[in-house]
Amino acid sequence: MELQNLIQTLPGRYAVFAKNLETQKTFAYHEHDIFPSASVIKVPILIELYRRVEEDHLSLDHLLLMRKEDQVGGSGVLKDLTPGTEYSLRDLATLMITVSDNTATNLLIDYLGVDWVNSTIRRLGTQNTELIRKLQRVPAEYDQINHTCAYDMALLMEKLARGTAISLAVSEQMVNLLTRCQGPVSIAKNLTDSVFVGKKEVIVAHKTGSLSEASHDVGIVYSPHMNYVAAILSEGLPYRQLLANTQRIGSHLTSVLR
């Protein structure tokens, strides 16, 4: 297959799983291989939050206090804001997904609990994804970092797309939030070629993840011609090189899923 041959020629390590939501046609490449999750682990955290909203009637207006010791480096804005401020669960989730805020994520992890996040995604069918610890903490061993695989992430995205991740109502809310992710898109072709200013033919609901030598993109792609879910994970090269390579891989997905 042309795309598989392309991936095999690229330096670095890659995993891909994509599925046409209408025809069920799939493309898979090392889809069960385990990778450091980086910020795509924020998708399971989001799902557990909205499970609480649906099943436990948790209010997204509930406030959490951000202390100085909660502020961590990496992506996001809360690290630069005044400690001692309260933020709603809604705002923390929005920051976690749109700008991948690590401090917001850690506040949610503390509130929701690591075990509850893992239990919920396990019930949804994941096998190789696990939240182990909060973000931006010094890692001990490689096996003590949050991890995932392309198949698991695409599975979660399919459940969101079909409205079966908890319920239709909260799945819709989560998908809407994922459309506002500001990270670069790899799972679809370049979206800048639109007919009208401000109007995109393709809508992507996704979450990116990056480390110094990792670049991931997982999500749902809605277009007039095809709706599909995809997860592209990569590591082993500087981030910018991996991003270029994953975007190259993603540009071929519609052709292999037809």
Short mmCIF file of N, CA and C in Angstrom, two decimals, residues 47-155:
data_model
loop_
_atom_site.label_atom_id
_atom_site.label_comp_id
_atom_site.label_asym_id
_atom_site.label_seq_id
_atom_site.Cartn_x
_atom_site.Cartn_y
_atom_site.Cartn_z
N ILE A 47 -13.16 13.06 28.98
CA ILE A 47 -14.25 12.09 28.98
C ILE A 47 -14.69 11.77 30.41
N GLU A 48 -13.74 11.60 31.32
CA GLU A 48 -14.11 11.33 32.71
C GLU A 48 -14.84 12.51 33.34
N LEU A 49 -14.42 13.73 33.03
CA LEU A 49 -15.12 14.90 33.54
C LEU A 49 -16.57 14.90 33.10
N TYR A 50 -16.80 14.66 31.82
CA TYR A 50 -18.17 14.70 31.31
C TYR A 50 -18.98 13.47 31.71
N ARG A 51 -18.30 12.37 32.05
CA ARG A 51 -19.03 11.25 32.63
C ARG A 51 -19.62 11.67 33.97
N ARG A 52 -18.85 12.41 34.75
CA ARG A 52 -19.35 12.88 36.05
C ARG A 52 -20.53 13.85 35.85
N VAL A 53 -20.44 14.66 34.81
CA VAL A 53 -21.52 15.60 34.52
C VAL A 53 -22.81 14.82 34.20
N GLU A 54 -22.67 13.78 33.38
CA GLU A 54 -23.84 13.02 32.94
C GLU A 54 -24.37 12.09 34.03
N GLU A 55 -23.48 11.33 34.65
CA GLU A 55 -23.93 10.28 35.56
C GLU A 55 -24.05 10.73 37.01
N ASP A 56 -23.20 11.67 37.43
CA ASP A 56 -23.22 12.11 38.82
C ASP A 56 -23.79 13.52 38.99
N HIS A 57 -24.26 14.10 37.87
CA HIS A 57 -24.87 15.44 37.88
C HIS A 57 -23.91 16.50 38.41
N LEU A 58 -22.63 16.31 38.12
CA LEU A 58 -21.63 17.31 38.48
C LEU A 58 -21.87 18.59 37.69
N SER A 59 -21.75 19.72 38.35
CA SER A 59 -21.92 21.00 37.66
C SER A 59 -20.58 21.49 37.12
N LEU A 60 -20.57 21.89 35.86
CA LEU A 60 -19.35 22.45 35.27
C LEU A 60 -19.03 23.83 35.84
N ASP A 61 -19.96 24.37 36.62
CA ASP A 61 -19.71 25.66 37.28
C ASP A 61 -18.96 25.49 38.60
N HIS A 62 -18.76 24.25 39.01
CA HIS A 62 -18.01 23.99 40.25
C HIS A 62 -16.62 24.60 40.17
N LEU A 63 -16.18 25.25 41.23
CA LEU A 63 -14.92 25.99 41.22
C LEU A 63 -13.79 25.22 41.90
N LEU A 64 -12.60 25.31 41.30
CA LEU A 64 -11.39 24.76 41.90
C LEU A 64 -10.39 25.89 42.11
N LEU A 65 -9.69 25.84 43.23
CA LEU A 65 -8.71 26.87 43.57
C LEU A 65 -7.35 26.50 42.99
N MET A 66 -6.74 27.45 42.27
CA MET A 66 -5.38 27.25 41.76
C MET A 66 -4.39 27.87 42.74
N ARG A 67 -3.56 27.03 43.33
CA ARG A 67 -2.53 27.50 44.26
C ARG A 67 -1.20 27.66 43.52
N LYS A 68 -0.28 28.34 44.14
CA LYS A 68 1.04 28.53 43.54
C LYS A 68 1.69 27.19 43.20
N GLU A 69 1.55 26.22 44.11
CA GLU A 69 2.19 24.92 43.89
C GLU A 69 1.53 24.11 42.78
N ASP A 70 0.34 24.55 42.34
CA ASP A 70 -0.34 23.87 41.23
C ASP A 70 0.20 24.29 39.87
N GLN A 71 0.86 25.43 39.82
CA GLN A 71 1.30 25.98 38.53
C GLN A 71 2.54 25.25 38.03
N VAL A 72 2.44 24.72 36.81
CA VAL A 72 3.54 23.98 36.20
C VAL A 72 3.86 24.56 34.83
N GLY A 73 5.03 24.22 34.32
CA GLY A 73 5.49 24.74 33.03
C GLY A 73 4.83 24.06 31.85
N GLY A 74 5.39 24.30 30.68
CA GLY A 74 4.82 23.74 29.46
C GLY A 74 3.72 24.62 28.91
N SER A 75 2.84 24.01 28.13
CA SER A 75 1.83 24.78 27.42
C SER A 75 0.75 25.30 28.36
N GLY A 76 0.08 26.37 27.91
CA GLY A 76 -1.03 26.92 28.67
C GLY A 76 -0.77 28.33 29.17
N VAL A 77 -1.76 28.88 29.86
CA VAL A 77 -1.70 30.26 30.34
C VAL A 77 -1.80 30.39 31.86
N LEU A 78 -2.38 29.39 32.52
CA LEU A 78 -2.58 29.50 33.97
C LEU A 78 -1.26 29.61 34.72
N LYS A 79 -0.19 29.08 34.15
CA LYS A 79 1.12 29.15 34.82
C LYS A 79 1.57 30.59 35.02
N ASP A 80 1.03 31.51 34.20
CA ASP A 80 1.44 32.92 34.26
C ASP A 80 0.43 33.80 34.98
N LEU A 81 -0.65 33.22 35.47
CA LEU A 81 -1.70 34.01 36.12
C LEU A 81 -1.56 33.98 37.64
N THR A 82 -2.36 34.78 38.31
CA THR A 82 -2.24 34.96 39.75
C THR A 82 -2.76 33.76 40.51
N PRO A 83 -1.91 33.14 41.35
CA PRO A 83 -2.40 32.03 42.18
C PRO A 83 -3.39 32.53 43.21
N GLY A 84 -4.18 31.60 43.76
CA GLY A 84 -5.21 31.98 44.71
C GLY A 84 -6.52 32.33 44.02
N THR A 85 -6.60 32.04 42.73
CA THR A 85 -7.80 32.32 41.94
C THR A 85 -8.58 31.03 41.71
N GLU A 86 -9.90 31.12 41.70
CA GLU A 86 -10.75 29.96 41.44
C GLU A 86 -11.19 29.95 39.98
N TYR A 87 -11.24 28.75 39.41
CA TYR A 87 -11.69 28.57 38.03
C TYR A 87 -12.73 27.46 37.98
N SER A 88 -13.72 27.62 37.12
CA SER A 88 -14.77 26.61 36.99
C SER A 88 -14.23 25.40 36.25
N LEU A 89 -14.85 24.26 36.47
CA LEU A 89 -14.49 23.05 35.74
C LEU A 89 -14.64 23.28 34.23
N ARG A 90 -15.64 24.04 33.85
CA ARG A 90 -15.86 24.36 32.43
C ARG A 90 -14.66 25.10 31.85
N ASP A 91 -14.19 26.12 32.58
CA ASP A 91 -13.05 26.90 32.08
C ASP A 91 -11.77 26.07 32.07
N LEU A 92 -11.59 25.23 33.07
CA LEU A 92 -10.39 24.40 33.12
C LEU A 92 -10.38 23.41 31.96
N ALA A 93 -11.54 22.81 31.67
CA ALA A 93 -11.62 21.89 30.53
C ALA A 93 -11.37 22.61 29.22
N THR A 94 -11.91 23.82 29.10
CA THR A 94 -11.69 24.60 27.88
C THR A 94 -10.22 24.92 27.68
N LEU A 95 -9.55 25.34 28.75
CA LEU A 95 -8.12 25.62 28.65
C LEU A 95 -7.32 24.36 28.36
N MET A 96 -7.71 23.25 28.95
CA MET A 96 -7.00 21.99 28.74
C MET A 96 -7.03 21.56 27.28
N ILE A 97 -8.15 21.77 26.62
CA ILE A 97 -8.28 21.32 25.23
C ILE A 97 -7.84 22.38 24.23
N THR A 98 -8.25 23.62 24.42
CA THR A 98 -7.98 24.63 23.39
C THR A 98 -6.51 25.02 23.33
N VAL A 99 -5.90 25.25 24.49
CA VAL A 99 -4.48 25.66 24.50
C VAL A 99 -3.62 24.66 25.25
N SER A 100 -4.18 23.48 25.52
CA SER A 100 -3.44 22.37 26.14
C SER A 100 -2.80 22.77 27.46
N ASP A 101 -3.55 23.48 28.29
CA ASP A 101 -3.00 24.03 29.52
C ASP A 101 -2.67 22.92 30.53
N ASN A 102 -1.40 22.81 30.89
CA ASN A 102 -0.96 21.74 31.80
C ASN A 102 -1.42 21.97 33.24
N THR A 103 -1.43 23.23 33.68
CA THR A 103 -1.88 23.51 35.05
C THR A 103 -3.37 23.19 35.19
N ALA A 104 -4.17 23.58 34.21
CA ALA A 104 -5.60 23.25 34.23
C ALA A 104 -5.79 21.74 34.25
N THR A 105 -4.98 21.03 33.47
CA THR A 105 -5.08 19.58 33.41
C THR A 105 -4.79 18.95 34.77
N ASN A 106 -3.73 19.41 35.43
CA ASN A 106 -3.37 18.85 36.72
C ASN A 106 -4.44 19.11 37.79
N LEU A 107 -5.06 20.28 37.74
CA LEU A 107 -6.16 20.56 38.66
C LEU A 107 -7.30 19.57 38.45
N LEU A 108 -7.59 19.27 37.19
CA LEU A 108 -8.65 18.31 36.89
C LEU A 108 -8.26 16.89 37.30
N ILE A 109 -6.99 16.53 37.10
CA ILE A 109 -6.54 15.20 37.52
C ILE A 109 -6.69 15.05 39.03
N ASP A 110 -6.27 16.06 39.78
CA ASP A 110 -6.41 16.01 41.24
C ASP A 110 -7.87 15.86 41.65
N TYR A 111 -8.74 16.58 40.96
CA TYR A 111 -10.15 16.57 41.33
C TYR A 111 -10.83 15.25 40.94
N LEU A 112 -10.53 14.75 39.73
CA LEU A 112 -11.21 13.56 39.22
C LEU A 112 -10.61 12.26 39.73
N GLY A 113 -9.29 12.24 39.88
CA GLY A 113 -8.60 11.04 40.33
C GLY A 113 -8.08 10.21 39.16
N VAL A 114 -6.82 9.82 39.23
CA VAL A 114 -6.19 9.03 38.18
C VAL A 114 -6.94 7.73 37.94
N ASP A 115 -7.28 7.02 39.01
CA ASP A 115 -7.93 5.71 38.86
C ASP A 115 -9.29 5.81 38.17
N TRP A 116 -10.02 6.89 38.46
CA TRP A 116 -11.33 7.05 37.82
C TRP A 116 -11.20 7.30 36.33
N VAL A 117 -10.20 8.08 35.93
CA VAL A 117 -9.97 8.32 34.50
C VAL A 117 -9.67 7.00 33.80
N ASN A 118 -8.76 6.22 34.37
CA ASN A 118 -8.37 4.95 33.75
C ASN A 118 -9.53 3.96 33.71
N SER A 119 -10.32 3.92 34.78
CA SER A 119 -11.45 3.00 34.83
C SER A 119 -12.47 3.32 33.74
N THR A 120 -12.72 4.60 33.53
CA THR A 120 -13.72 4.99 32.53
C THR A 120 -13.27 4.65 31.12
N ILE A 121 -12.02 4.94 30.78
CA ILE A 121 -11.59 4.64 29.40
C ILE A 121 -11.42 3.13 29.20
N ARG A 122 -11.15 2.39 30.27
CA ARG A 122 -11.07 0.94 30.15
C ARG A 122 -12.45 0.39 29.81
N ARG A 123 -13.46 0.92 30.44
CA ARG A 123 -14.84 0.49 30.13
C ARG A 123 -15.21 0.82 28.70
N LEU A 124 -14.62 1.86 28.15
CA LEU A 124 -14.90 2.24 26.77
C LEU A 124 -14.11 1.40 25.77
N GLY A 125 -13.22 0.54 26.25
CA GLY A 125 -12.56 -0.40 25.36
C GLY A 125 -11.07 -0.21 25.14
N THR A 126 -10.46 0.80 25.76
CA THR A 126 -9.02 0.99 25.55
C THR A 126 -8.23 -0.09 26.29
N GLN A 127 -7.08 -0.44 25.73
CA GLN A 127 -6.25 -1.48 26.33
C GLN A 127 -4.83 -1.02 26.62
N ASN A 128 -4.34 -0.04 25.86
CA ASN A 128 -2.94 0.38 25.97
C ASN A 128 -2.79 1.85 26.33
N THR A 129 -3.82 2.41 26.94
CA THR A 129 -3.78 3.82 27.34
C THR A 129 -3.89 3.90 28.85
N GLU A 130 -3.01 4.70 29.46
CA GLU A 130 -3.06 4.83 30.91
C GLU A 130 -2.54 6.19 31.35
N LEU A 131 -3.32 6.83 32.20
CA LEU A 131 -2.88 8.03 32.90
C LEU A 131 -2.17 7.57 34.17
N ILE A 132 -0.90 7.89 34.31
CA ILE A 132 -0.11 7.44 35.46
C ILE A 132 0.13 8.57 36.45
N ARG A 133 0.37 9.77 35.94
CA ARG A 133 0.71 10.86 36.85
C ARG A 133 0.37 12.20 36.20
N LYS A 134 0.49 13.24 37.00
CA LYS A 134 0.21 14.59 36.50
C LYS A 134 1.29 15.03 35.51
N LEU A 135 1.02 16.13 34.81
CA LEU A 135 1.91 16.60 33.76
C LEU A 135 3.01 17.50 34.30
N GLN A 136 4.11 17.53 33.56
CA GLN A 136 5.25 18.40 33.89
C GLN A 136 5.85 18.08 35.25
N ARG A 137 5.78 16.82 35.65
CA ARG A 137 6.50 16.36 36.83
C ARG A 137 7.71 15.56 36.34
N VAL A 138 8.80 15.60 37.07
CA VAL A 138 10.03 14.95 36.61
C VAL A 138 9.78 13.44 36.49
N PRO A 139 9.97 12.88 35.29
CA PRO A 139 9.73 11.44 35.13
C PRO A 139 10.83 10.62 35.76
N ALA A 140 10.45 9.45 36.27
CA ALA A 140 11.43 8.55 36.85
C ALA A 140 11.91 7.56 35.78
N GLU A 141 11.04 6.64 35.39
CA GLU A 141 11.39 5.65 34.38
C GLU A 141 10.46 5.82 33.19
N TYR A 142 10.89 5.27 32.03
CA TYR A 142 10.08 5.38 30.82
C TYR A 142 8.70 4.77 31.03
N ASP A 143 8.63 3.69 31.82
CA ASP A 143 7.34 3.04 32.02
C ASP A 143 6.47 3.77 33.04
N GLN A 144 6.98 4.89 33.56
CA GLN A 144 6.20 5.68 34.51
C GLN A 144 5.67 6.96 33.87
N ILE A 145 5.54 6.96 32.58
CA ILE A 145 4.96 8.12 31.90
C ILE A 145 3.61 7.73 31.30
N ASN A 146 2.75 8.70 31.15
CA ASN A 146 1.45 8.45 30.56
C ASN A 146 1.65 7.92 29.13
N HIS A 147 0.84 6.94 28.75
CA HIS A 147 1.06 6.33 27.43
C HIS A 147 -0.26 5.97 26.76
N THR A 148 -0.16 5.74 25.45
CA THR A 148 -1.34 5.40 24.66
C THR A 148 -0.91 4.70 23.37
N CYS A 149 -1.90 4.35 22.56
CA CYS A 149 -1.63 3.81 21.22
C CYS A 149 -2.64 4.40 20.25
N ALA A 150 -2.34 4.31 18.97
CA ALA A 150 -3.18 4.94 17.96
C ALA A 150 -4.58 4.32 17.93
N TYR A 151 -4.66 3.00 18.10
CA TYR A 151 -5.97 2.35 18.07
C TYR A 151 -6.88 2.86 19.18
N ASP A 152 -6.34 2.95 20.39
CA ASP A 152 -7.16 3.41 21.52
C ASP A 152 -7.69 4.82 21.30
N MET A 153 -6.83 5.70 20.81
CA MET A 153 -7.25 7.09 20.63
C MET A 153 -8.31 7.21 19.53
N ALA A 154 -8.14 6.46 18.46
CA ALA A 154 -9.16 6.48 17.39
C ALA A 154 -10.47 5.89 17.91
N LEU A 155 -10.38 4.87 18.76
CA LEU A 155 -11.58 4.26 19.34
C LEU A 155 -12.36 5.27 20.18
#
